[in-house]
Amino acid sequence: MQDHGRINALKQYLLLIRLPNVFTAPSNILAGYFAAVPLVQANGFHLVSLMVSSGLLYVAGIALNDYFDMETDRRERPGRPLPSGRVPRAHALAIAIAAIAAANATIALTVNSLASLAISVALTGAIVAYDYSLKRGPAAAFAMGATRFLNVILGASPAITTVIVVASSAAAFGQERLLAAAVFAAAMQFAYVVAIMMLSKKEATVSGSSSSNGSSRNEGPSVYAAFLIIAGVVVSIAAVGLFLLQFKPEFLVNLAIFAGVMAAIFFFFVNDRRLAGSGSPSRVSHAVKNMVLSIVVLDSVFVAGSAGLEYGLATLLFAVPAFLLAKRLYVT
């Protein structure tokens, strides 16, 4: 009985930090790092440090999200760890503070890059600002997209120091071109997350309206707009990757995988009669969950284009534990 109680207690903390989602943070780092750092110059120790720090910042952001949403969750999601009392609210704050401190200290002590530390601090500020207030305003989608943008740039940050150091040399121009690829990857991640947030807003609207009128008639345009953004992301990556950034052509394999996953999500989403007829929040949540976890697939496109197909396919391995854990732990 004691062992069962410990396991259940552990599960509540894993639910609090949305463990499946955590695997999407290091893949952002891989996308930014390999876009900006030539493979022959890659430093495995620095890369792992950035990935660990990114994961810790994600944990902090999720814990703070639930900490600040405590009263809302009491009304709308009373079974979750904090409103149910299974995890003390003070523990969520302690987890967030400890994760933020560990993430920034790890970068300061191991990566040897002032640019990396500066971006880590900026990302920390963006996460706290989003959780504390921005998520309730009209710019919520853009604020969330900005955190993912900064996370990809965090992966590329060691190259920023290189550009500053060799700013007057010919090598700087080549490095700047690589940084442009990282910024493009970050911009595409920003657009994708904005699309996810549009659907996530629909999830909240459907949840609120289903109890009162059993339908949600005005949400259709936001669904199509979200997937139109994603279609634009796919086309932009193909065009810019091939003709401007000169990605390795193998990236088209990972891009095809991403496009196929998005097409499948869209197909099942718009053809689900239960969603159209009853505004079922569970169907919206299912689509949002799959799109969040597919951030890994999008990141793999840029890794394949910069480092090669084998690295891109290896990046997809982050999706395996994410999707498996999502069967037992909620994502949204």
mmCIF file of C-alpha atoms in Angstrom:
data_model
loop_
_atom_site.group_PDB
_atom_site.id
_atom_site.type_symbol
_atom_site.label_atom_id
_atom_site.label_comp_id
_atom_site.label_asym_id
_atom_site.label_seq_id
_atom_site.Cartn_x
_atom_site.Cartn_y
_atom_site.Cartn_z
ATOM 1 C CA MET A 1 0.000 0.000 0.000
ATOM 2 C CA GLN A 2 2.839 2.372 0.823
ATOM 3 C CA ASP A 3 4.503 1.642 -2.514
ATOM 4 C CA HIS A 4 1.230 2.286 -4.323
ATOM 5 C CA GLY A 5 0.864 5.577 -2.476
ATOM 6 C CA ARG A 6 4.391 6.649 -3.453
ATOM 7 C CA ILE A 7 3.778 5.745 -7.082
ATOM 8 C CA ASN A 8 0.541 7.710 -7.120
ATOM 9 C CA ALA A 9 2.251 10.686 -5.482
ATOM 10 C CA LEU A 10 5.023 10.559 -8.090
ATOM 11 C CA LYS A 11 2.418 10.436 -10.852
ATOM 12 C CA GLN A 12 0.846 13.647 -9.543
ATOM 13 C CA TYR A 13 4.157 15.472 -9.862
ATOM 14 C CA LEU A 14 4.684 14.062 -13.361
ATOM 15 C CA LEU A 15 1.207 15.292 -14.263
ATOM 16 C CA LEU A 16 2.052 18.700 -12.830
ATOM 17 C CA ILE A 17 5.108 19.149 -15.074
ATOM 18 C CA ARG A 18 3.425 17.601 -18.171
ATOM 19 C CA LEU A 19 6.280 15.116 -18.586
ATOM 20 C CA PRO A 20 5.416 14.124 -22.203
ATOM 21 C CA ASN A 21 5.793 17.743 -23.314
ATOM 22 C CA VAL A 22 9.238 18.099 -21.757
ATOM 23 C CA PHE A 23 10.729 16.049 -24.612
ATOM 24 C CA THR A 24 9.759 18.787 -27.076
ATOM 25 C CA ALA A 25 12.130 21.304 -25.459
ATOM 26 C CA PRO A 26 15.494 19.559 -26.146
ATOM 27 C CA SER A 27 14.491 18.956 -29.763
ATOM 28 C CA ASN A 28 14.184 22.755 -30.157
ATOM 29 C CA ILE A 29 17.774 22.991 -28.986
ATOM 30 C CA LEU A 30 18.890 20.437 -31.573
ATOM 31 C CA ALA A 31 17.163 22.389 -34.351
ATOM 32 C CA GLY A 32 18.846 25.649 -33.371
ATOM 33 C CA TYR A 33 22.238 24.168 -32.564
ATOM 34 C CA PHE A 34 22.775 22.198 -35.746
ATOM 35 C CA ALA A 35 21.416 25.058 -37.866
ATOM 36 C CA ALA A 36 24.044 27.442 -36.479
ATOM 37 C CA VAL A 37 26.983 25.229 -35.520
ATOM 38 C CA PRO A 38 28.793 23.235 -38.237
ATOM 39 C CA LEU A 39 28.805 19.527 -37.508
ATOM 40 C CA VAL A 40 32.609 19.412 -37.374
ATOM 41 C CA GLN A 41 32.592 22.102 -34.668
ATOM 42 C CA ALA A 42 29.856 20.554 -32.530
ATOM 43 C CA ASN A 43 30.606 20.280 -28.823
ATOM 44 C CA GLY A 44 28.618 17.421 -27.331
ATOM 45 C CA PHE A 45 29.053 18.629 -23.761
ATOM 46 C CA HIS A 46 27.729 22.101 -24.570
ATOM 47 C CA LEU A 47 24.857 20.622 -26.561
ATOM 48 C CA VAL A 48 23.768 18.325 -23.730
ATOM 49 C CA SER A 49 24.010 21.193 -21.237
ATOM 50 C CA LEU A 50 21.753 23.345 -23.404
ATOM 51 C CA MET A 51 19.256 20.496 -23.813
ATOM 52 C CA VAL A 52 19.111 19.831 -20.071
ATOM 53 C CA SER A 53 18.709 23.535 -19.315
ATOM 54 C CA SER A 54 15.936 23.826 -21.892
ATOM 55 C CA GLY A 55 14.064 20.916 -20.340
ATOM 56 C CA LEU A 56 14.398 22.456 -16.883
ATOM 57 C CA LEU A 57 13.036 25.788 -18.100
ATOM 58 C CA TYR A 58 10.084 23.979 -19.643
ATOM 59 C CA VAL A 59 9.380 22.246 -16.320
ATOM 60 C CA ALA A 60 9.556 25.619 -14.570
ATOM 61 C CA GLY A 61 7.143 27.158 -17.044
ATOM 62 C CA ILE A 62 4.558 24.420 -16.658
ATOM 63 C CA ALA A 63 4.789 24.447 -12.859
ATOM 64 C CA LEU A 64 4.352 28.224 -12.813
ATOM 65 C CA ASN A 65 1.434 27.949 -15.222
ATOM 66 C CA ASP A 66 -0.493 25.768 -12.801
ATOM 67 C CA TYR A 67 0.671 27.818 -9.810
ATOM 68 C CA PHE A 68 -0.836 31.012 -11.241
ATOM 69 C CA ASP A 69 -3.925 29.191 -12.562
ATOM 70 C CA MET A 70 -4.804 27.664 -9.210
ATOM 71 C CA GLU A 71 -8.124 29.456 -8.742
ATOM 72 C CA THR A 72 -9.233 28.949 -12.350
ATOM 73 C CA ASP A 73 -8.409 25.261 -12.128
ATOM 74 C CA ARG A 74 -10.456 24.949 -8.936
ATOM 75 C CA ARG A 75 -13.508 25.759 -11.067
ATOM 76 C CA GLU A 76 -12.636 24.184 -14.409
ATOM 77 C CA ARG A 77 -10.140 21.363 -13.668
ATOM 78 C CA PRO A 78 -10.605 20.427 -10.001
ATOM 79 C CA GLY A 79 -9.056 16.993 -10.467
ATOM 80 C CA ARG A 80 -5.625 18.311 -11.387
ATOM 81 C CA PRO A 81 -2.730 18.006 -8.893
ATOM 82 C CA LEU A 82 -2.833 21.516 -7.396
ATOM 83 C CA PRO A 83 -6.585 22.213 -7.061
ATOM 84 C CA SER A 84 -7.176 18.663 -5.819
ATOM 85 C CA GLY A 85 -4.595 19.179 -3.098
ATOM 86 C CA ARG A 86 -2.566 16.127 -4.113
ATOM 87 C CA VAL A 87 0.399 18.439 -4.752
ATOM 88 C CA PRO A 88 0.793 21.450 -2.441
ATOM 89 C CA ARG A 89 0.810 24.750 -4.289
ATOM 90 C CA ALA A 90 4.049 25.734 -2.534
ATOM 91 C CA HIS A 91 5.723 22.671 -4.068
ATOM 92 C CA ALA A 92 4.875 23.888 -7.574
ATOM 93 C CA LEU A 93 6.528 27.232 -6.857
ATOM 94 C CA ALA A 94 9.563 25.503 -5.317
ATOM 95 C CA ILE A 95 9.918 23.250 -8.374
ATOM 96 C CA ALA A 96 9.750 26.259 -10.691
ATOM 97 C CA ILE A 97 12.331 28.277 -8.747
ATOM 98 C CA ALA A 98 14.711 25.325 -8.437
ATOM 99 C CA ALA A 99 14.379 24.468 -12.154
ATOM 100 C CA ILE A 100 15.027 28.083 -13.211
ATOM 101 C CA ALA A 101 18.072 28.339 -10.968
ATOM 102 C CA ALA A 102 19.465 24.994 -12.140
ATOM 103 C CA ALA A 103 18.883 25.782 -15.817
ATOM 104 C CA ASN A 104 20.639 29.135 -15.761
ATOM 105 C CA ALA A 105 23.437 27.891 -13.495
ATOM 106 C CA THR A 106 24.071 24.940 -15.813
ATOM 107 C CA ILE A 107 24.496 27.250 -18.796
ATOM 108 C CA ALA A 108 26.644 29.717 -16.842
ATOM 109 C CA LEU A 109 28.984 27.004 -15.576
ATOM 110 C CA THR A 110 29.262 24.706 -18.587
ATOM 111 C CA VAL A 111 28.534 26.376 -21.922
ATOM 112 C CA ASN A 112 31.116 29.178 -21.657
ATOM 113 C CA SER A 113 29.015 31.594 -23.695
ATOM 114 C CA LEU A 114 27.684 34.932 -22.489
ATOM 115 C CA ALA A 115 25.218 34.891 -25.362
ATOM 116 C CA SER A 116 23.825 31.570 -24.169
ATOM 117 C CA LEU A 117 23.380 32.873 -20.631
ATOM 118 C CA ALA A 118 21.774 36.096 -21.870
ATOM 119 C CA ILE A 119 19.270 34.209 -24.011
ATOM 120 C CA SER A 120 18.566 31.776 -21.178
ATOM 121 C CA VAL A 121 17.772 34.716 -18.886
ATOM 122 C CA ALA A 122 15.594 36.286 -21.603
ATOM 123 C CA LEU A 123 13.765 32.993 -22.079
ATOM 124 C CA THR A 124 13.247 32.744 -18.329
ATOM 125 C CA GLY A 125 11.728 36.228 -18.317
ATOM 126 C CA ALA A 126 9.462 35.387 -21.261
ATOM 127 C CA ILE A 127 8.228 32.228 -19.521
ATOM 128 C CA VAL A 128 7.466 34.022 -16.259
ATOM 129 C CA ALA A 129 5.759 36.915 -18.065
ATOM 130 C CA TYR A 130 3.585 34.524 -20.060
ATOM 131 C CA ASP A 131 2.524 32.493 -17.040
ATOM 132 C CA TYR A 132 1.925 35.506 -14.808
ATOM 133 C CA SER A 133 -0.120 37.693 -17.136
ATOM 134 C CA LEU A 134 0.420 37.502 -20.901
ATOM 135 C CA LYS A 135 -1.477 34.243 -21.360
ATOM 136 C CA ARG A 136 -4.694 36.019 -20.347
ATOM 137 C CA GLY A 137 -4.315 38.828 -22.876
ATOM 138 C CA PRO A 138 -4.856 39.169 -26.631
ATOM 139 C CA ALA A 139 -1.182 38.476 -27.334
ATOM 140 C CA ALA A 140 -1.156 35.087 -25.600
ATOM 141 C CA ALA A 141 -0.480 33.077 -28.762
ATOM 142 C CA PHE A 142 2.393 35.342 -29.762
ATOM 143 C CA ALA A 143 3.845 35.300 -26.248
ATOM 144 C CA MET A 144 3.846 31.500 -26.219
ATOM 145 C CA GLY A 145 5.335 31.451 -29.710
ATOM 146 C CA ALA A 146 8.067 33.796 -28.502
ATOM 147 C CA THR A 147 9.147 31.332 -25.807
ATOM 148 C CA ARG A 148 9.596 28.614 -28.432
ATOM 149 C CA PHE A 149 11.402 31.085 -30.699
ATOM 150 C CA LEU A 150 13.848 31.895 -27.891
ATOM 151 C CA ASN A 151 14.272 28.216 -27.072
ATOM 152 C CA VAL A 152 15.450 27.489 -30.627
ATOM 153 C CA ILE A 153 17.747 30.520 -30.493
ATOM 154 C CA LEU A 154 19.109 29.213 -27.193
ATOM 155 C CA GLY A 155 20.277 26.174 -29.130
ATOM 156 C CA ALA A 156 22.027 28.428 -31.642
ATOM 157 C CA SER A 157 23.467 30.740 -28.987
ATOM 158 C CA PRO A 158 27.047 29.357 -28.908
ATOM 159 C CA ALA A 159 27.408 30.533 -32.507
ATOM 160 C CA ILE A 160 26.409 34.081 -31.541
ATOM 161 C CA THR A 161 29.515 34.383 -29.391
ATOM 162 C CA THR A 162 31.619 33.157 -32.313
ATOM 163 C CA VAL A 163 30.191 35.843 -34.601
ATOM 164 C CA ILE A 164 30.924 38.554 -32.044
ATOM 165 C CA VAL A 165 34.502 37.358 -31.509
ATOM 166 C CA VAL A 166 35.345 37.105 -35.217
ATOM 167 C CA ALA A 167 33.104 39.958 -36.375
ATOM 168 C CA SER A 168 35.774 41.512 -38.582
ATOM 169 C CA SER A 169 36.831 38.333 -40.346
ATOM 170 C CA ALA A 170 35.514 36.455 -43.345
ATOM 171 C CA ALA A 171 34.560 33.574 -41.050
ATOM 172 C CA ALA A 172 31.918 35.772 -39.468
ATOM 173 C CA PHE A 173 30.005 36.008 -42.736
ATOM 174 C CA GLY A 174 29.725 32.241 -42.996
ATOM 175 C CA GLN A 175 28.639 32.012 -39.381
ATOM 176 C CA GLU A 176 26.032 34.712 -39.923
ATOM 177 C CA ARG A 177 24.538 32.656 -42.739
ATOM 178 C CA LEU A 178 24.239 29.724 -40.368
ATOM 179 C CA LEU A 179 22.617 31.938 -37.753
ATOM 180 C CA ALA A 180 20.107 33.021 -40.381
ATOM 181 C CA ALA A 181 19.125 29.367 -40.762
ATOM 182 C CA ALA A 182 18.621 29.122 -37.000
ATOM 183 C CA VAL A 183 16.476 32.275 -36.971
ATOM 184 C CA PHE A 184 14.386 30.832 -39.802
ATOM 185 C CA ALA A 185 13.908 27.590 -37.845
ATOM 186 C CA ALA A 186 12.875 29.636 -34.798
ATOM 187 C CA ALA A 187 10.436 31.682 -36.887
ATOM 188 C CA MET A 188 8.788 28.554 -38.271
ATOM 189 C CA GLN A 189 8.484 27.155 -34.765
ATOM 190 C CA PHE A 190 6.917 30.470 -33.688
ATOM 191 C CA ALA A 191 4.300 30.263 -36.454
ATOM 192 C CA TYR A 192 3.535 26.628 -35.672
ATOM 193 C CA VAL A 193 3.023 27.327 -31.971
ATOM 194 C CA VAL A 194 0.736 30.261 -32.780
ATOM 195 C CA ALA A 195 -1.384 27.808 -34.811
ATOM 196 C CA ILE A 196 -1.465 25.381 -31.881
ATOM 197 C CA MET A 197 -2.533 28.186 -29.564
ATOM 198 C CA MET A 198 -5.403 29.034 -31.906
ATOM 199 C CA LEU A 199 -6.694 25.480 -31.540
ATOM 200 C CA SER A 200 -5.970 25.488 -27.823
ATOM 201 C CA LYS A 201 -8.157 28.584 -27.482
ATOM 202 C CA LYS A 202 -10.902 26.689 -29.303
ATOM 203 C CA GLU A 203 -10.487 23.860 -26.779
ATOM 204 C CA ALA A 204 -11.079 26.273 -23.908
ATOM 205 C CA THR A 205 -14.047 27.872 -25.685
ATOM 206 C CA VAL A 206 -15.646 24.517 -26.459
ATOM 207 C CA SER A 207 -15.141 23.346 -22.885
ATOM 208 C CA GLY A 208 -16.845 26.454 -21.566
ATOM 209 C CA SER A 209 -19.717 26.414 -24.030
ATOM 210 C CA SER A 210 -20.484 22.699 -24.044
ATOM 211 C CA SER A 211 -22.000 22.833 -20.602
ATOM 212 C CA SER A 212 -24.288 25.728 -21.484
ATOM 213 C CA ASN A 213 -25.570 25.181 -25.016
ATOM 214 C CA GLY A 214 -24.001 21.925 -26.164
ATOM 215 C CA SER A 215 -22.515 23.440 -29.316
ATOM 216 C CA SER A 216 -19.850 25.713 -30.644
ATOM 217 C CA ARG A 217 -20.895 27.189 -33.968
ATOM 218 C CA ASN A 218 -18.409 29.974 -34.464
ATOM 219 C CA GLU A 219 -15.118 28.147 -34.037
ATOM 220 C CA GLY A 220 -14.708 26.768 -37.580
ATOM 221 C CA PRO A 221 -12.720 29.670 -39.064
ATOM 222 C CA SER A 222 -10.059 29.442 -36.358
ATOM 223 C CA VAL A 223 -9.545 25.756 -37.145
ATOM 224 C CA TYR A 224 -9.007 26.369 -40.841
ATOM 225 C CA ALA A 225 -6.831 29.416 -40.142
ATOM 226 C CA ALA A 226 -4.614 27.355 -37.846
ATOM 227 C CA PHE A 227 -4.078 24.631 -40.417
ATOM 228 C CA LEU A 228 -3.589 27.228 -43.150
ATOM 229 C CA ILE A 229 -0.716 28.633 -41.086
ATOM 230 C CA ILE A 230 0.750 25.141 -40.821
ATOM 231 C CA ALA A 231 0.433 24.648 -44.579
ATOM 232 C CA GLY A 232 2.287 27.941 -45.002
ATOM 233 C CA VAL A 233 5.008 26.682 -42.662
ATOM 234 C CA VAL A 234 5.472 23.517 -44.738
ATOM 235 C CA VAL A 235 5.643 25.426 -48.040
ATOM 236 C CA SER A 236 7.993 28.050 -46.586
ATOM 237 C CA ILE A 237 10.384 25.442 -45.219
ATOM 238 C CA ALA A 238 10.475 23.627 -48.558
ATOM 239 C CA ALA A 239 11.098 26.796 -50.578
ATOM 240 C CA VAL A 240 13.519 28.583 -48.251
ATOM 241 C CA GLY A 241 15.322 25.391 -47.281
ATOM 242 C CA LEU A 242 15.955 24.353 -50.885
ATOM 243 C CA PHE A 243 16.648 27.675 -52.576
ATOM 244 C CA LEU A 244 17.965 30.088 -49.957
ATOM 245 C CA LEU A 245 19.453 28.140 -47.073
ATOM 246 C CA GLN A 246 20.626 25.253 -49.242
ATOM 247 C CA PHE A 247 19.615 22.580 -46.772
ATOM 248 C CA LYS A 248 20.692 19.022 -47.405
ATOM 249 C CA PRO A 249 17.946 17.648 -49.695
ATOM 250 C CA GLU A 250 17.304 14.776 -47.272
ATOM 251 C CA PHE A 251 15.355 17.231 -45.101
ATOM 252 C CA LEU A 252 12.452 16.674 -47.496
ATOM 253 C CA VAL A 253 12.011 13.201 -45.970
ATOM 254 C CA ASN A 254 11.393 14.672 -42.509
ATOM 255 C CA LEU A 255 9.295 17.472 -43.991
ATOM 256 C CA ALA A 256 7.111 14.873 -45.721
ATOM 257 C CA ILE A 257 6.689 13.072 -42.379
ATOM 258 C CA PHE A 258 5.682 16.316 -40.691
ATOM 259 C CA ALA A 259 3.273 17.236 -43.488
ATOM 260 C CA GLY A 260 1.730 13.758 -43.337
ATOM 261 C CA VAL A 261 1.222 13.962 -39.585
ATOM 262 C CA MET A 262 -0.393 17.399 -39.894
ATOM 263 C CA ALA A 263 -2.645 16.213 -42.731
ATOM 264 C CA ALA A 264 -3.785 13.240 -40.648
ATOM 265 C CA ILE A 265 -4.546 15.436 -37.632
ATOM 266 C CA PHE A 266 -6.484 17.885 -39.807
ATOM 267 C CA PHE A 267 -8.421 15.109 -41.563
ATOM 268 C CA PHE A 268 -9.578 13.451 -38.355
ATOM 269 C CA PHE A 269 -10.265 16.813 -36.738
ATOM 270 C CA VAL A 270 -12.598 18.240 -39.386
ATOM 271 C CA ASN A 271 -14.282 14.912 -40.192
ATOM 272 C CA ASP A 272 -15.155 13.987 -36.633
ATOM 273 C CA ARG A 273 -18.949 14.343 -36.544
ATOM 274 C CA ARG A 274 -19.015 14.235 -32.764
ATOM 275 C CA LEU A 275 -16.862 17.356 -32.673
ATOM 276 C CA ALA A 276 -19.009 19.146 -35.264
ATOM 277 C CA GLY A 277 -22.254 18.099 -33.611
ATOM 278 C CA SER A 278 -21.545 18.416 -29.923
ATOM 279 C CA GLY A 279 -18.434 20.528 -29.581
ATOM 280 C CA SER A 280 -16.651 17.706 -27.793
ATOM 281 C CA PRO A 281 -13.653 19.213 -25.978
ATOM 282 C CA SER A 282 -11.982 15.794 -25.854
ATOM 283 C CA ARG A 283 -11.588 15.757 -29.647
ATOM 284 C CA VAL A 284 -10.082 19.257 -29.675
ATOM 285 C CA SER A 285 -7.768 18.284 -26.842
ATOM 286 C CA HIS A 286 -6.671 15.188 -28.766
ATOM 287 C CA ALA A 287 -5.724 17.281 -31.796
ATOM 288 C CA VAL A 288 -3.876 19.868 -29.683
ATOM 289 C CA LYS A 289 -2.016 17.106 -27.836
ATOM 290 C CA ASN A 290 -0.787 15.521 -31.063
ATOM 291 C CA MET A 291 0.254 18.866 -32.462
ATOM 292 C CA VAL A 292 2.212 19.782 -29.332
ATOM 293 C CA LEU A 293 4.103 16.503 -29.384
ATOM 294 C CA SER A 294 4.716 16.921 -33.127
ATOM 295 C CA ILE A 295 6.974 19.873 -32.332
ATOM 296 C CA VAL A 296 9.672 17.192 -32.242
ATOM 297 C CA VAL A 297 8.838 16.207 -35.826
ATOM 298 C CA LEU A 298 9.115 19.827 -36.987
ATOM 299 C CA ASP A 299 12.475 20.187 -35.244
ATOM 300 C CA SER A 300 13.727 17.047 -36.979
ATOM 301 C CA VAL A 301 13.199 18.746 -40.352
ATOM 302 C CA PHE A 302 15.774 21.423 -39.538
ATOM 303 C CA VAL A 303 18.204 18.961 -37.986
ATOM 304 C CA ALA A 304 18.050 16.830 -41.144
ATOM 305 C CA GLY A 305 18.561 19.878 -43.345
ATOM 306 C CA SER A 306 21.593 21.051 -41.373
ATOM 307 C CA ALA A 307 23.301 17.886 -40.121
ATOM 308 C CA GLY A 308 21.908 15.116 -42.339
ATOM 309 C CA LEU A 309 19.121 12.573 -42.491
ATOM 310 C CA GLU A 310 20.550 10.294 -39.809
ATOM 311 C CA TYR A 311 20.562 13.157 -37.305
ATOM 312 C CA GLY A 312 17.066 14.171 -38.341
ATOM 313 C CA LEU A 313 15.743 10.659 -37.863
ATOM 314 C CA ALA A 314 17.560 10.389 -34.522
ATOM 315 C CA THR A 315 15.797 13.583 -33.390
ATOM 316 C CA LEU A 316 12.480 11.836 -34.009
ATOM 317 C CA LEU A 317 13.369 9.445 -31.174
ATOM 318 C CA PHE A 318 12.359 12.193 -28.727
ATOM 319 C CA ALA A 319 8.803 11.689 -29.968
ATOM 320 C CA VAL A 320 8.762 8.039 -28.850
ATOM 321 C CA PRO A 321 8.731 8.591 -25.050
ATOM 322 C CA ALA A 322 6.608 11.708 -25.541
ATOM 323 C CA PHE A 323 3.785 9.855 -27.307
ATOM 324 C CA LEU A 324 4.059 6.781 -25.055
ATOM 325 C CA LEU A 325 3.861 8.841 -21.877
ATOM 326 C CA ALA A 326 0.984 10.863 -23.321
ATOM 327 C CA LYS A 327 -1.149 7.716 -23.148
ATOM 328 C CA ARG A 328 -1.030 7.923 -19.341
ATOM 329 C CA LEU A 329 -0.242 11.561 -18.603
ATOM 330 C CA TYR A 330 -2.158 14.527 -19.988
ATOM 331 C CA VAL A 331 -0.467 17.062 -22.262
ATOM 332 C CA THR A 332 -2.792 20.090 -22.354
#
